[in-house]
CSV table of C-alpha atoms in Angstrom, one decimal:
chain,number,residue,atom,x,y,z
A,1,UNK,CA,-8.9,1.1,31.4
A,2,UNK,CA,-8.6,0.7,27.9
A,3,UNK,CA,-8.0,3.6,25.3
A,4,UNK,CA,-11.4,4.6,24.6
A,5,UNK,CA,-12.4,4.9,27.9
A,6,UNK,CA,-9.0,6.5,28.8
A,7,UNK,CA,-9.6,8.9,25.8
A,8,UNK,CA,-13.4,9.5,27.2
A,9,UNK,CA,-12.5,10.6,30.6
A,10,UNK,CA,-9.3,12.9,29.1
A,11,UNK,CA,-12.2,14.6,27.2
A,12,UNK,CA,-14.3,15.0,30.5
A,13,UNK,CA,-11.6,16.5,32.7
A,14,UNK,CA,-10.4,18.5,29.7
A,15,UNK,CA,-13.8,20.4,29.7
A,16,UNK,CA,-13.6,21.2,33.1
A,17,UNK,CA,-10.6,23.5,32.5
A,18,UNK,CA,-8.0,21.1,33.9
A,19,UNK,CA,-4.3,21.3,32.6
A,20,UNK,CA,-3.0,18.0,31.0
A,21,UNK,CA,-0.8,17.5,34.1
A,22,UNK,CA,-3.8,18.0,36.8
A,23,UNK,CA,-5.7,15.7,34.2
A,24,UNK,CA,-2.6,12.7,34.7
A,25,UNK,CA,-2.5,13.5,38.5
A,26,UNK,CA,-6.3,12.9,38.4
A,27,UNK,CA,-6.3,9.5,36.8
A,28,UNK,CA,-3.2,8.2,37.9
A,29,UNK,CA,-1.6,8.0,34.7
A,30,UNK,CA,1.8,9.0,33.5
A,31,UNK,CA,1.8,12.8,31.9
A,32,UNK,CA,3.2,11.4,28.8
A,33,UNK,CA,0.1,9.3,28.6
A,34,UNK,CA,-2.3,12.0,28.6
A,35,UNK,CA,-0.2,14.8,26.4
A,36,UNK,CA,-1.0,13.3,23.1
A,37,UNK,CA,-4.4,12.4,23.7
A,38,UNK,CA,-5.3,16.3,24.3
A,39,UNK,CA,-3.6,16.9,21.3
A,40,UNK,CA,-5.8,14.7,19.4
A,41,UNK,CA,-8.9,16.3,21.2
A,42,UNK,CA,-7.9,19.3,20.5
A,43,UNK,CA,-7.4,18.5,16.7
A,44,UNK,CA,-11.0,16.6,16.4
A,45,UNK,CA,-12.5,19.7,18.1
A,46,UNK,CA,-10.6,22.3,15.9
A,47,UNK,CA,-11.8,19.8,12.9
A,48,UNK,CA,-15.7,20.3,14.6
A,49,UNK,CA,-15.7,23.5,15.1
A,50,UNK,CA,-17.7,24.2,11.9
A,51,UNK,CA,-20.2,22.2,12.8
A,52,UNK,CA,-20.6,24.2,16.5
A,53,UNK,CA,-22.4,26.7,16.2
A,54,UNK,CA,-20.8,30.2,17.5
A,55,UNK,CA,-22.6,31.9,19.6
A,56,UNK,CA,-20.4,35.1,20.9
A,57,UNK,CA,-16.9,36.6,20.1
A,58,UNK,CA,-15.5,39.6,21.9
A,59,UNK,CA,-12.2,41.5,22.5
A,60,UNK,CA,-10.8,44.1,24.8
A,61,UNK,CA,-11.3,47.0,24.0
A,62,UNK,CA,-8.5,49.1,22.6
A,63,UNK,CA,-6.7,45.6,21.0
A,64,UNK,CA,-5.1,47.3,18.0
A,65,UNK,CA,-2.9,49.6,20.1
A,66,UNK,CA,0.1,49.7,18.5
A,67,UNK,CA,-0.4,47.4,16.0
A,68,UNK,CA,-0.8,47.3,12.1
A,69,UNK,CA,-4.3,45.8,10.4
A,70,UNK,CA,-4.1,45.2,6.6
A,71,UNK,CA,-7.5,44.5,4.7
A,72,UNK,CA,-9.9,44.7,7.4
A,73,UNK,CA,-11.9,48.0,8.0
A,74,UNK,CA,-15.0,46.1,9.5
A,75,UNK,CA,-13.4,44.7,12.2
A,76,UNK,CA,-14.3,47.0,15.5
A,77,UNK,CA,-12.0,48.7,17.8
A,78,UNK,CA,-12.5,51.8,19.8
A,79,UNK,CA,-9.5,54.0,21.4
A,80,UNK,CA,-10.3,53.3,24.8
A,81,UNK,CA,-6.9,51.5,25.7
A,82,UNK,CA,-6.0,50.6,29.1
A,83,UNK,CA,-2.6,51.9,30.4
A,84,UNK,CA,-2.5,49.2,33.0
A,85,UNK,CA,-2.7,46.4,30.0
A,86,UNK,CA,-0.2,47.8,27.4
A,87,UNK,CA,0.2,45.1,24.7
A,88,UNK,CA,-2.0,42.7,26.5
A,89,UNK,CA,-5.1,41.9,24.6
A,90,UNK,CA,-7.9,39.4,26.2
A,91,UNK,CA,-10.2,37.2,23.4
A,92,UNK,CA,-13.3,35.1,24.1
A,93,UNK,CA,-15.6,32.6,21.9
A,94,UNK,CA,-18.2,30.7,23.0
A,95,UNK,CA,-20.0,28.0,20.9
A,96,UNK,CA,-23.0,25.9,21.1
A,97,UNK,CA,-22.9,22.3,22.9
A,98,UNK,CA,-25.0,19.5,23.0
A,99,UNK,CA,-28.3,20.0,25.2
A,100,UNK,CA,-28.2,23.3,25.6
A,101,UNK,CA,-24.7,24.2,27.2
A,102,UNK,CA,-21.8,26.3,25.8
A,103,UNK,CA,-18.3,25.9,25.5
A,104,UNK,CA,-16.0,28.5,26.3
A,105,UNK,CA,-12.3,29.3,25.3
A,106,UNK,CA,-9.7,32.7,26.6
A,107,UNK,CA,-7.3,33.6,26.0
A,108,UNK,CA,-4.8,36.3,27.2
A,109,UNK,CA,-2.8,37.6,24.6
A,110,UNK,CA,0.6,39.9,24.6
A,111,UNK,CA,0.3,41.2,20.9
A,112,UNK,CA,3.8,43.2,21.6
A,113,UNK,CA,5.9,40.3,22.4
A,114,UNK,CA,5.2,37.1,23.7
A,115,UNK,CA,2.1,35.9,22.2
A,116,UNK,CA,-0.7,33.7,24.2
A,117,UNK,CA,0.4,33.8,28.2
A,118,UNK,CA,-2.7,32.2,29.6
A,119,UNK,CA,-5.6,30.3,28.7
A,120,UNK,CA,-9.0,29.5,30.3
A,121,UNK,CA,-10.8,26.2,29.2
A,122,UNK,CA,-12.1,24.3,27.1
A,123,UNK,CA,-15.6,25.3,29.7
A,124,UNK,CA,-18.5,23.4,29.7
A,125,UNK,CA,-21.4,25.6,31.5
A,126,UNK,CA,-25.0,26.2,31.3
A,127,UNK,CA,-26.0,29.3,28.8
A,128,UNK,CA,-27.3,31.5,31.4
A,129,UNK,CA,-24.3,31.5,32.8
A,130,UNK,CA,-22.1,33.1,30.0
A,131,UNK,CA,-23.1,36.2,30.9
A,132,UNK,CA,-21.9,36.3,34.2
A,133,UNK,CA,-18.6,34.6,33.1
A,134,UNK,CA,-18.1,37.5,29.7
A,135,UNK,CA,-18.4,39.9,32.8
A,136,UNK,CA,-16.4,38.7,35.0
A,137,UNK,CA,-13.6,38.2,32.1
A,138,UNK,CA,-13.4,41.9,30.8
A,139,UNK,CA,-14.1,43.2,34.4
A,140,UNK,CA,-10.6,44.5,34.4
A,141,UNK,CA,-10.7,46.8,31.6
A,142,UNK,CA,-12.1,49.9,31.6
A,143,UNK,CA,-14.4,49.9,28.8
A,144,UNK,CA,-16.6,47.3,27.2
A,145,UNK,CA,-15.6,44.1,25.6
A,146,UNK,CA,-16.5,44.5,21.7
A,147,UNK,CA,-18.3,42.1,19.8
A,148,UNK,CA,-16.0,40.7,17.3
A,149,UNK,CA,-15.9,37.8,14.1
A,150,UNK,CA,-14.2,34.9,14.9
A,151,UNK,CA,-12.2,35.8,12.2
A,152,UNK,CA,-9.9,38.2,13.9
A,153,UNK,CA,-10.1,36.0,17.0
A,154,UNK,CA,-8.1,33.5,15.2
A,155,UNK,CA,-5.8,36.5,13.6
A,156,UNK,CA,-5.5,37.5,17.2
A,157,UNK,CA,-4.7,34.6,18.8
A,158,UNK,CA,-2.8,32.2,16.1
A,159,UNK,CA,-1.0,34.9,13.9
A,160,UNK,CA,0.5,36.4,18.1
A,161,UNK,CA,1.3,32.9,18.4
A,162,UNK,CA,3.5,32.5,15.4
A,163,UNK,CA,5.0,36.3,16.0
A,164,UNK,CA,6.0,35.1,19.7
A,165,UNK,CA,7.6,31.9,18.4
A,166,UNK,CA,10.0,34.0,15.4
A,167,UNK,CA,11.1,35.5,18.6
A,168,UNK,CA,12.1,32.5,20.7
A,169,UNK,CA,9.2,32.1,22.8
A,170,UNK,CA,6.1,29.6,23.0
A,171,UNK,CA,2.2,29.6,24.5
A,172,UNK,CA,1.3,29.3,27.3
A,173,UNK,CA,0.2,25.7,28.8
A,174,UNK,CA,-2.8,24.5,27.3
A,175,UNK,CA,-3.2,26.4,24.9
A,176,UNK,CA,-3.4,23.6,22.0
A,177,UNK,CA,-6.1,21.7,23.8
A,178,UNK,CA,-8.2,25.3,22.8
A,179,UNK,CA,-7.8,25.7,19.1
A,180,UNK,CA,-10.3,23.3,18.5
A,181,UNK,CA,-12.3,26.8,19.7
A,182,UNK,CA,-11.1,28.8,16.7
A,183,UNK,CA,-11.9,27.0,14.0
A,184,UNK,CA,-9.5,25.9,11.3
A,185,UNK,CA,-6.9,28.6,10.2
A,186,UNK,CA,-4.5,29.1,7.3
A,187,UNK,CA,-2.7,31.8,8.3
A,188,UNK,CA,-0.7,34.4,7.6
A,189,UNK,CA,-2.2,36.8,10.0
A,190,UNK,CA,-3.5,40.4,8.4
A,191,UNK,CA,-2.0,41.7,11.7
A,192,UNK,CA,1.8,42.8,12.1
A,193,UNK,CA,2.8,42.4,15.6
A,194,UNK,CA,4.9,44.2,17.8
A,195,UNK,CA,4.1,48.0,19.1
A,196,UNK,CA,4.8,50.0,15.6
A,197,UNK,CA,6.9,47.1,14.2
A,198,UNK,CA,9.5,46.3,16.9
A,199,UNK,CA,9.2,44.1,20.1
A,200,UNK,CA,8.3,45.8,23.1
A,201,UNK,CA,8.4,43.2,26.5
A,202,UNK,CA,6.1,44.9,28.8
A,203,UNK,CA,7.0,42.8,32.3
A,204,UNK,CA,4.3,41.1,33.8
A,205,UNK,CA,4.5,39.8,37.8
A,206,UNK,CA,5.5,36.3,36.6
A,207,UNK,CA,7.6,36.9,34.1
A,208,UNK,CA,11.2,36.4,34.3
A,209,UNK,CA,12.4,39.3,32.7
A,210,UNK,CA,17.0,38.2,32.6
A,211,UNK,CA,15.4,35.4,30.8
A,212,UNK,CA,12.8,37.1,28.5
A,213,UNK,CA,15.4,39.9,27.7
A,214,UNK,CA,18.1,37.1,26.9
A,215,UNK,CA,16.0,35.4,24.4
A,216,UNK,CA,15.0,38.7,22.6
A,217,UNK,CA,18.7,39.6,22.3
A,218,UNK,CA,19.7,36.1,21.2
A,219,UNK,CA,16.2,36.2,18.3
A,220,UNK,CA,16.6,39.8,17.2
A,221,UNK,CA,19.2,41.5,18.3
A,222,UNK,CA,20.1,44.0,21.5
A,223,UNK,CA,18.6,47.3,19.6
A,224,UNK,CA,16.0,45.9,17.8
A,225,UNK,CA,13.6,45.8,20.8
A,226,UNK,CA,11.9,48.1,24.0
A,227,UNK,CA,11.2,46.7,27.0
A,228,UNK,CA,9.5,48.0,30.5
A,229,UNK,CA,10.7,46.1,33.6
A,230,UNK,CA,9.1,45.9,37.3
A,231,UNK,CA,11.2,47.8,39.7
């Protein structure tokens, strides 16, 4: 197939939710093949996003635990935090598509420490059925999701990005392929990461914790951080 094409149906499967490496599997191409076309989606969509229209924003409830806000006294929070999701904070944006369907982007973010650790998307899906899927997203947290601007989406999601990297560690996989999502951004983030300031690694069931706690050691130094590890 020739690049166009090859471009086209990197697009297609991209929508569906597929990682770059399920995408190379699926069209029998080398990985390395497919990597930089995803980047360039991802930049023409980020470019587009403008001209998408939004349709919904939302956070978790409780998303500023810990955390410091500078300039901002409209964006919403409520203190309904969930103990079971210390530092973890969940984000979702959904824009208008061509005849009538919506995109959807996720995004699970450790504001604390380690920045985006999964994504869901870019989704293609029917309106009626955003919904169900906003639902089924929050349905772990206690409270209701809050309706939020875009705007602190992407002070959310980018500005937890670039904390997590000062400390050694990158996103999660496929997480570039859903920026386009966001809309542009500028940065710096009006949000200081970190619960009151300082690292704080709460372990998750797939993190590997020697390996987190070595890297946070190396970046800031062996007191300069709190962590909670599994039993």
């Amino acid at each position: 197939m020739d690049g166009q094409e090859l471009l086209a149906q990197v697009r297609a499967l991209r929508a569906t939710g597929r990682s770059p490496k399920q995408i190379a599997r699926a069209l029998g191409v080398p990985p390395a093949a497919v990597a930089p076309l995803v980047k360039a989606i991802a930049a023409a969509d980020q470019a587009g996003a403008a001209e998408r229209k939004l349709l919904g924003c939302w956070v978790s409830p409780g998303w500023s635990q810990g955390l410091t806000v500078q300039g901002h006294p409209e964006w919403p929070d409520v203190d309904a935090a969930d103990a079971g999701a210390q530092g973890l904070v969940s984000v979702l944006v959904t824009r208008e598509e061509r005849y009538g369907r919506v995109s959807i982007c996720g995004w699970l973010v450790d504001v604390w420490c380690l920045g985006v650790k999964d994504v869901v998307g870019p989704r293609v899906t029917d309106e009626r059925r955003v919904a169900e899927f906003t639902r089924s997203y929050f349905a772990a947290y206690q409270a209701q999701p809050l309706q939020a601007p875009v705007e602190l989406a992407r002070h959310l999601v980018f500005g937890a990005v670039a904390y997590a990297r000062s400390l050694g560690f990158e996103s999660a996989p496929g997480f570039e392929a859903t920026t386009g999502q966001l809309g542009p951004w500028a940065g710096p983030s009006a949000i200081g990461f970190g619960r009151h300031g300082k690292p704080f690694f709460v372990q998750g069931p797939r993190d590997n914790a020697a390996a987190i706690l070595e890297t946070l050691e190396r970046s800031v130094g062996r007191d300069r951080f709190h962590f909670l590890a599994r039993a």
